[in-house]
mmCIF file of the C-alpha atoms, coordinates in Angstrom:
data_MODEL
# 
_entry.id   MODEL 
# 
loop_
_atom_site.group_PDB 
_atom_site.id 
_atom_site.type_symbol 
_atom_site.label_atom_id 
_atom_site.label_alt_id 
_atom_site.label_comp_id 
_atom_site.label_asym_id 
_atom_site.label_entity_id 
_atom_site.label_seq_id 
_atom_site.pdbx_PDB_ins_code 
_atom_site.Cartn_x 
_atom_site.Cartn_y 
_atom_site.Cartn_z 
_atom_site.occupancy 
_atom_site.B_iso_or_equiv 
_atom_site.pdbx_formal_charge 
_atom_site.auth_seq_id 
_atom_site.auth_comp_id 
_atom_site.auth_asym_id 
_atom_site.auth_atom_id 
_atom_site.pdbx_PDB_model_num 
ATOM 1   C CA . UNK A 1 1   ? -23.534 20.694  86.480  1.00 0.00 ? 1   UNK A CA 1 
ATOM 2   C CA . UNK A 1 2   ? -24.855 16.625  87.105  1.00 0.00 ? 2   UNK A CA 1 
ATOM 3   C CA . UNK A 1 3   ? -27.063 15.533  84.445  1.00 0.00 ? 3   UNK A CA 1 
ATOM 4   C CA . UNK A 1 4   ? -29.574 13.083  85.805  1.00 0.00 ? 4   UNK A CA 1 
ATOM 5   C CA . UNK A 1 5   ? -29.316 10.949  82.669  1.00 0.00 ? 5   UNK A CA 1 
ATOM 6   C CA . UNK A 1 6   ? -25.492 9.867   84.007  1.00 0.00 ? 6   UNK A CA 1 
ATOM 7   C CA . UNK A 1 7   ? -26.891 8.505   87.163  1.00 0.00 ? 7   UNK A CA 1 
ATOM 8   C CA . UNK A 1 8   ? -28.284 5.006   88.257  1.00 0.00 ? 8   UNK A CA 1 
ATOM 9   C CA . UNK A 1 9   ? -29.746 4.734   91.968  1.00 0.00 ? 9   UNK A CA 1 
ATOM 10  C CA . UNK A 1 10  ? -30.878 1.248   93.443  1.00 0.00 ? 10  UNK A CA 1 
ATOM 11  C CA . UNK A 1 11  ? -31.380 -0.520  96.536  1.00 0.00 ? 11  UNK A CA 1 
ATOM 12  C CA . UNK A 1 12  ? -30.259 -3.942  97.879  1.00 0.00 ? 12  UNK A CA 1 
ATOM 13  C CA . UNK A 1 13  ? -30.803 -5.729  101.352 1.00 0.00 ? 13  UNK A CA 1 
ATOM 14  C CA . UNK A 1 14  ? -27.818 -7.222  103.292 1.00 0.00 ? 14  UNK A CA 1 
ATOM 15  C CA . UNK A 1 15  ? -27.421 -9.525  106.009 1.00 0.00 ? 15  UNK A CA 1 
ATOM 16  C CA . UNK A 1 16  ? -29.741 -11.399 108.407 1.00 0.00 ? 16  UNK A CA 1 
ATOM 17  C CA . UNK A 1 17  ? -31.975 -8.181  109.429 1.00 0.00 ? 17  UNK A CA 1 
ATOM 18  C CA . UNK A 1 18  ? -32.496 -7.344  105.616 1.00 0.00 ? 18  UNK A CA 1 
ATOM 19  C CA . UNK A 1 19  ? -31.073 -4.024  105.915 1.00 0.00 ? 19  UNK A CA 1 
ATOM 20  C CA . UNK A 1 20  ? -31.685 -1.200  103.002 1.00 0.00 ? 20  UNK A CA 1 
ATOM 21  C CA . UNK A 1 21  ? -28.552 -0.411  101.468 1.00 0.00 ? 21  UNK A CA 1 
ATOM 22  C CA . UNK A 1 22  ? -28.768 2.342   98.724  1.00 0.00 ? 22  UNK A CA 1 
ATOM 23  C CA . UNK A 1 23  ? -26.131 2.902   96.159  1.00 0.00 ? 23  UNK A CA 1 
ATOM 24  C CA . UNK A 1 24  ? -25.459 5.653   93.520  1.00 0.00 ? 24  UNK A CA 1 
ATOM 25  C CA . UNK A 1 25  ? -23.407 5.540   90.538  1.00 0.00 ? 25  UNK A CA 1 
ATOM 26  C CA . UNK A 1 26  ? -22.482 8.105   87.651  1.00 0.00 ? 26  UNK A CA 1 
ATOM 27  C CA . UNK A 1 27  ? -21.255 7.944   84.763  1.00 0.00 ? 27  UNK A CA 1 
ATOM 28  C CA . UNK A 1 28  ? -19.188 11.025  85.079  1.00 0.00 ? 28  UNK A CA 1 
ATOM 29  C CA . UNK A 1 29  ? -17.094 12.324  88.412  1.00 0.00 ? 29  UNK A CA 1 
ATOM 30  C CA . UNK A 1 30  ? -19.312 14.423  90.438  1.00 0.00 ? 30  UNK A CA 1 
ATOM 31  C CA . UNK A 1 31  ? -20.063 15.405  94.107  1.00 0.00 ? 31  UNK A CA 1 
ATOM 32  C CA . UNK A 1 32  ? -23.870 15.228  95.037  1.00 0.00 ? 32  UNK A CA 1 
ATOM 33  C CA . UNK A 1 33  ? -26.125 15.204  97.569  1.00 0.00 ? 33  UNK A CA 1 
ATOM 34  C CA . UNK A 1 34  ? -28.566 13.252  98.800  1.00 0.00 ? 34  UNK A CA 1 
ATOM 35  C CA . UNK A 1 35  ? -31.616 12.629  100.951 1.00 0.00 ? 35  UNK A CA 1 
ATOM 36  C CA . UNK A 1 36  ? -33.149 9.479   101.876 1.00 0.00 ? 36  UNK A CA 1 
ATOM 37  C CA . UNK A 1 37  ? -36.846 8.986   103.128 1.00 0.00 ? 37  UNK A CA 1 
ATOM 38  C CA . UNK A 1 38  ? -38.269 5.681   104.416 1.00 0.00 ? 38  UNK A CA 1 
ATOM 39  C CA . UNK A 1 39  ? -41.664 5.510   105.207 1.00 0.00 ? 39  UNK A CA 1 
ATOM 40  C CA . UNK A 1 40  ? -43.343 2.250   106.686 1.00 0.00 ? 40  UNK A CA 1 
ATOM 41  C CA . UNK A 1 41  ? -46.993 1.899   107.268 1.00 0.00 ? 41  UNK A CA 1 
ATOM 42  C CA . UNK A 1 42  ? -47.667 -1.033  109.670 1.00 0.00 ? 42  UNK A CA 1 
ATOM 43  C CA . UNK A 1 43  ? -50.747 -1.588  111.969 1.00 0.00 ? 43  UNK A CA 1 
ATOM 44  C CA . UNK A 1 44  ? -49.250 0.328   114.682 1.00 0.00 ? 44  UNK A CA 1 
ATOM 45  C CA . UNK A 1 45  ? -49.349 3.247   112.460 1.00 0.00 ? 45  UNK A CA 1 
ATOM 46  C CA . UNK A 1 46  ? -46.563 4.843   110.325 1.00 0.00 ? 46  UNK A CA 1 
ATOM 47  C CA . UNK A 1 47  ? -42.983 5.575   110.817 1.00 0.00 ? 47  UNK A CA 1 
ATOM 48  C CA . UNK A 1 48  ? -40.574 7.475   108.812 1.00 0.00 ? 48  UNK A CA 1 
ATOM 49  C CA . UNK A 1 49  ? -36.738 7.623   108.529 1.00 0.00 ? 49  UNK A CA 1 
ATOM 50  C CA . UNK A 1 50  ? -34.683 10.252  107.215 1.00 0.00 ? 50  UNK A CA 1 
ATOM 51  C CA . UNK A 1 51  ? -30.944 10.370  106.201 1.00 0.00 ? 51  UNK A CA 1 
ATOM 52  C CA . UNK A 1 52  ? -29.040 12.610  103.833 1.00 0.00 ? 52  UNK A CA 1 
ATOM 53  C CA . UNK A 1 53  ? -25.175 13.364  103.594 1.00 0.00 ? 53  UNK A CA 1 
ATOM 54  C CA . UNK A 1 54  ? -22.645 14.186  100.561 1.00 0.00 ? 54  UNK A CA 1 
ATOM 55  C CA . UNK A 1 55  ? -21.255 11.620  98.336  1.00 0.00 ? 55  UNK A CA 1 
ATOM 56  C CA . UNK A 1 56  ? -18.086 11.848  95.864  1.00 0.00 ? 56  UNK A CA 1 
ATOM 57  C CA . UNK A 1 57  ? -18.300 10.036  92.511  1.00 0.00 ? 57  UNK A CA 1 
ATOM 58  C CA . UNK A 1 58  ? -15.891 8.425   89.967  1.00 0.00 ? 58  UNK A CA 1 
ATOM 59  C CA . UNK A 1 59  ? -16.909 7.531   86.828  1.00 0.00 ? 59  UNK A CA 1 
ATOM 60  C CA . UNK A 1 60  ? -18.607 4.388   86.865  1.00 0.00 ? 60  UNK A CA 1 
ATOM 61  C CA . UNK A 1 61  ? -18.084 3.292   90.518  1.00 0.00 ? 61  UNK A CA 1 
ATOM 62  C CA . UNK A 1 62  ? -20.785 2.300   92.411  1.00 0.00 ? 62  UNK A CA 1 
ATOM 63  C CA . UNK A 1 63  ? -20.940 4.219   96.094  1.00 0.00 ? 63  UNK A CA 1 
ATOM 64  C CA . UNK A 1 64  ? -22.816 3.056   99.341  1.00 0.00 ? 64  UNK A CA 1 
ATOM 65  C CA . UNK A 1 65  ? -24.952 5.910   100.480 1.00 0.00 ? 65  UNK A CA 1 
ATOM 66  C CA . UNK A 1 66  ? -26.621 4.508   104.225 1.00 0.00 ? 66  UNK A CA 1 
ATOM 67  C CA . UNK A 1 67  ? -27.693 1.366   105.558 1.00 0.00 ? 67  UNK A CA 1 
ATOM 68  C CA . UNK A 1 68  ? -31.064 1.083   107.353 1.00 0.00 ? 68  UNK A CA 1 
ATOM 69  C CA . UNK A 1 69  ? -32.689 -2.011  108.772 1.00 0.00 ? 69  UNK A CA 1 
ATOM 70  C CA . UNK A 1 70  ? -36.464 -2.164  108.645 1.00 0.00 ? 70  UNK A CA 1 
ATOM 71  C CA . UNK A 1 71  ? -38.562 -4.902  110.455 1.00 0.00 ? 71  UNK A CA 1 
ATOM 72  C CA . UNK A 1 72  ? -41.808 -5.625  108.183 1.00 0.00 ? 72  UNK A CA 1 
ATOM 73  C CA . UNK A 1 73  ? -44.728 -7.758  108.331 1.00 0.00 ? 73  UNK A CA 1 
ATOM 74  C CA . UNK A 1 74  ? -46.585 -9.237  105.280 1.00 0.00 ? 74  UNK A CA 1 
ATOM 75  C CA . UNK A 1 75  ? -49.216 -6.610  105.837 1.00 0.00 ? 75  UNK A CA 1 
ATOM 76  C CA . UNK A 1 76  ? -46.797 -3.679  105.930 1.00 0.00 ? 76  UNK A CA 1 
ATOM 77  C CA . UNK A 1 77  ? -46.459 -1.074  103.355 1.00 0.00 ? 77  UNK A CA 1 
ATOM 78  C CA . UNK A 1 78  ? -42.849 0.640   102.728 1.00 0.00 ? 78  UNK A CA 1 
ATOM 79  C CA . UNK A 1 79  ? -41.126 2.716   100.283 1.00 0.00 ? 79  UNK A CA 1 
ATOM 80  C CA . UNK A 1 80  ? -38.022 4.732   99.949  1.00 0.00 ? 80  UNK A CA 1 
ATOM 81  C CA . UNK A 1 81  ? -37.456 7.605   98.266  1.00 0.00 ? 81  UNK A CA 1 
ATOM 82  C CA . UNK A 1 82  ? -33.894 9.015   97.086  1.00 0.00 ? 82  UNK A CA 1 
ATOM 83  C CA . UNK A 1 83  ? -33.331 12.173  96.121  1.00 0.00 ? 83  UNK A CA 1 
ATOM 84  C CA . UNK A 1 84  ? -29.676 13.391  94.754  1.00 0.00 ? 84  UNK A CA 1 
ATOM 85  C CA . UNK A 1 85  ? -29.099 16.877  94.431  1.00 0.00 ? 85  UNK A CA 1 
ATOM 86  C CA . UNK A 1 86  ? -26.522 19.569  93.527  1.00 0.00 ? 86  UNK A CA 1 
ATOM 87  C CA . UNK A 1 87  ? -26.664 22.653  95.216  1.00 0.00 ? 87  UNK A CA 1 
ATOM 88  C CA . UNK A 1 88  ? -30.115 23.712  95.769  1.00 0.00 ? 88  UNK A CA 1 
ATOM 89  C CA . UNK A 1 89  ? -31.266 21.990  92.770  1.00 0.00 ? 89  UNK A CA 1 
ATOM 90  C CA . UNK A 1 90  ? -32.948 18.572  93.009  1.00 0.00 ? 90  UNK A CA 1 
ATOM 91  C CA . UNK A 1 91  ? -31.151 16.384  89.880  1.00 0.00 ? 91  UNK A CA 1 
ATOM 92  C CA . UNK A 1 92  ? -33.224 13.739  90.232  1.00 0.00 ? 92  UNK A CA 1 
ATOM 93  C CA . UNK A 1 93  ? -35.879 11.496  92.742  1.00 0.00 ? 93  UNK A CA 1 
ATOM 94  C CA . UNK A 1 94  ? -35.801 7.727   93.116  1.00 0.00 ? 94  UNK A CA 1 
ATOM 95  C CA . UNK A 1 95  ? -38.761 5.879   94.506  1.00 0.00 ? 95  UNK A CA 1 
ATOM 96  C CA . UNK A 1 96  ? -38.301 2.201   95.147  1.00 0.00 ? 96  UNK A CA 1 
ATOM 97  C CA . UNK A 1 97  ? -40.915 -0.045  97.303  1.00 0.00 ? 97  UNK A CA 1 
ATOM 98  C CA . UNK A 1 98  ? -38.849 -1.969  99.905  1.00 0.00 ? 98  UNK A CA 1 
ATOM 99  C CA . UNK A 1 99  ? -37.793 -5.193  99.052  1.00 0.00 ? 99  UNK A CA 1 
ATOM 100 C CA . UNK A 1 100 ? -39.264 -8.254  100.762 1.00 0.00 ? 100 UNK A CA 1 
# 
């Protein structure tokens, strides 16, 4: 059973397109599911991007979950939610503002 206290999730940006790249690391070996939801509110409306998958974690080793390019204007609001799961159980949900 995955203990939420041994998980660390963070976002990095990559490349000229400023792609958002989420990472996860566990202090203990585990296999986890993940769901990502990126929501961008902009002048033209709202857009949602959803991705999901499974990741095998070795103790202390960061694992990249995905990569998503997001075009942003100054007034846009953008957030990322990453849910780590084990079977049907949500282990923990992380929420971030998109980096600029």
